[in-house]
Amino acid sequence: MSTAPSTPGGPSAAARTNTVTADRERVRQWEEFRLHGKVTGIKAGTAVRLQQMQHGSWKTLPAESVVNRSLDYSMRVKLGIRGVNRVRTVVAGQPSAPVTVTVR
């Protein structure tokens, strides 16, 4: 008998995944790049939020996308803080592993 918690009519939180990659590792300040992600255990149409590590904590940025029917997503991003930036996405409470983008 399974003791894993689950949501009514949905998969357990352990079955949810969110992976993301950046199309570039280096950009100029305010230059647009894209994040591409894939989810499992999360419904199409679910909002995708962007977060950036700032001063030791994750801050939500004003960028948003949605999960499509193929259970993936793409997001346009522009960053203004020069140097090494760590960003991640959060979908249905499931954060991705951070990706690093260097802003010149």
C-alpha positions as a LaTeX table, in Angstrom:
\begin{tabular}{lrrr}
\hline
Residue & $x$ (\AA) & $y$ (\AA) & $z$ (\AA) \\
\hline
Met1 & 0.00 & 0.00 & 0.00 \\
Ser2 & 1.39 & 3.40 & $-1.00$ \\
Thr3 & 1.75 & 6.11 & 1.62 \\
Ala4 & 2.75 & 8.84 & $-0.87$ \\
Pro5 & 0.50 & 11.89 & $-0.62$ \\
Ser6 & $-1.53$ & 12.72 & $-3.69$ \\
Thr7 & $-3.94$ & 15.37 & $-4.76$ \\
Pro8 & $-7.52$ & 14.34 & $-5.54$ \\
Gly9 & $-7.65$ & 13.13 & $-9.13$ \\
Gly10 & $-4.00$ & 13.98 & $-9.73$ \\
Pro11 & $-0.53$ & 12.52 & $-9.42$ \\
Ser12 & 1.54 & 12.71 & $-6.27$ \\
Ala13 & 3.91 & 15.63 & $-5.85$ \\
Ala14 & 6.79 & 13.17 & $-6.33$ \\
Ala15 & 5.54 & 12.46 & $-9.89$ \\
Arg16 & 5.85 & 16.14 & $-10.86$ \\
Thr17 & 8.98 & 17.28 & $-12.67$ \\
Asn18 & 10.04 & 20.60 & $-14.16$ \\
Thr19 & 13.24 & 20.88 & $-16.19$ \\
Val20 & 14.48 & 24.02 & $-17.93$ \\
Thr21 & 17.38 & 25.06 & $-20.19$ \\
Ala22 & 18.52 & 28.42 & $-21.54$ \\
Asp23 & 19.23 & 28.85 & $-25.24$ \\
Arg24 & 22.41 & 30.83 & $-24.38$ \\
Glu25 & 24.87 & 30.97 & $-21.50$ \\
Arg26 & 26.03 & 34.56 & $-22.14$ \\
Val27 & 24.00 & 37.63 & $-23.12$ \\
Arg28 & 24.42 & 41.39 & $-23.13$ \\
Gln29 & 22.51 & 43.44 & $-20.56$ \\
Trp30 & 18.78 & 43.47 & $-21.47$ \\
Glu31 & 19.38 & 41.16 & $-24.46$ \\
Glu32 & 16.54 & 38.71 & $-24.94$ \\
Phe33 & 17.13 & 34.97 & $-24.60$ \\
Arg34 & 14.78 & 32.01 & $-24.21$ \\
Leu35 & 14.16 & 29.45 & $-21.53$ \\
His36 & 12.72 & 26.12 & $-22.71$ \\
Gly37 & 11.14 & 23.74 & $-20.25$ \\
Lys38 & 9.39 & 20.39 & $-19.97$ \\
Val39 & 7.07 & 19.18 & $-17.21$ \\
Thr40 & 5.49 & 15.90 & $-16.15$ \\
Gly41 & 2.57 & 15.40 & $-13.81$ \\
Ile42 & 1.33 & 18.96 & $-14.43$ \\
Lys43 & $-1.67$ & 19.92 & $-16.58$ \\
Ala44 & $-1.50$ & 21.88 & $-19.83$ \\
Gly45 & $-2.52$ & 25.50 & $-19.29$ \\
Thr46 & $-0.73$ & 25.76 & $-15.94$ \\
Ala47 & 1.12 & 29.06 & $-15.40$ \\
Val48 & 4.92 & 29.14 & $-15.47$ \\
Arg49 & 6.68 & 31.76 & $-13.32$ \\
Leu50 & 10.27 & 32.98 & $-13.59$ \\
Gln51 & 12.45 & 33.45 & $-10.51$ \\
Gln52 & 15.93 & 34.95 & $-10.09$ \\
Met53 & 18.32 & 34.48 & $-7.18$ \\
Gln54 & 18.83 & 37.94 & $-5.63$ \\
His55 & 20.68 & 38.52 & $-2.36$ \\
Gly56 & 20.32 & 34.90 & $-1.27$ \\
Ser57 & 16.62 & 34.35 & $-1.98$ \\
Trp58 & 14.45 & 33.61 & $-5.02$ \\
Lys59 & 12.54 & 36.63 & $-6.35$ \\
Thr60 & 9.66 & 36.25 & $-8.81$ \\
Leu61 & 10.16 & 38.34 & $-11.96$ \\
Pro62 & 7.42 & 39.79 & $-14.20$ \\
Ala63 & 7.69 & 37.08 & $-16.87$ \\
Glu64 & 5.13 & 34.37 & $-17.41$ \\
Ser65 & 4.28 & 31.54 & $-19.77$ \\
Val66 & 1.94 & 28.53 & $-19.77$ \\
Val67 & 2.43 & 24.80 & $-20.22$ \\
Asn68 & 1.19 & 23.69 & $-23.65$ \\
Arg69 & $-0.48$ & 20.42 & $-24.67$ \\
Ser70 & 2.91 & 18.79 & $-25.27$ \\
Leu71 & 3.73 & 19.57 & $-21.60$ \\
Asp72 & 6.51 & 21.98 & $-22.47$ \\
Tyr73 & 6.90 & 25.74 & $-22.41$ \\
Ser74 & 9.07 & 28.56 & $-23.70$ \\
Met75 & 9.68 & 31.95 & $-22.14$ \\
Arg76 & 11.42 & 35.12 & $-23.38$ \\
Val77 & 13.70 & 36.63 & $-20.73$ \\
Lys78 & 15.74 & 39.84 & $-20.40$ \\
Leu79 & 18.06 & 40.38 & $-17.45$ \\
Gly80 & 19.58 & 43.65 & $-16.31$ \\
Ile81 & 21.86 & 42.57 & $-13.47$ \\
Arg82 & 25.41 & 42.21 & $-14.80$ \\
Gly83 & 27.45 & 39.15 & $-13.88$ \\
Val84 & 26.42 & 35.58 & $-13.18$ \\
Asn85 & 22.64 & 35.23 & $-12.80$ \\
Arg86 & 20.84 & 32.12 & $-11.54$ \\
Val87 & 17.27 & 31.73 & $-12.77$ \\
Arg88 & 14.66 & 29.00 & $-12.49$ \\
Thr89 & 11.02 & 28.43 & $-13.34$ \\
Val90 & 8.22 & 27.37 & $-11.02$ \\
Val91 & 5.20 & 25.44 & $-12.31$ \\
Ala92 & 2.41 & 24.36 & $-9.95$ \\
Gly93 & 4.77 & 24.82 & $-7.01$ \\
Gln94 & 7.45 & 22.64 & $-8.65$ \\
Pro95 & 10.73 & 24.57 & $-9.12$ \\
Ser96 & 13.23 & 23.63 & $-11.80$ \\
Ala97 & 16.91 & 23.28 & $-11.11$ \\
Pro98 & 18.58 & 26.69 & $-11.57$ \\
Val99 & 20.29 & 27.61 & $-14.83$ \\
Thr100 & 23.15 & 30.09 & $-15.02$ \\
Val101 & 23.24 & 32.97 & $-17.51$ \\
Thr102 & 26.10 & 35.48 & $-17.51$ \\
Val103 & 25.10 & 39.06 & $-18.36$ \\
Arg104 & 27.88 & 41.21 & $-19.83$ \\
\hline
\end{tabular}
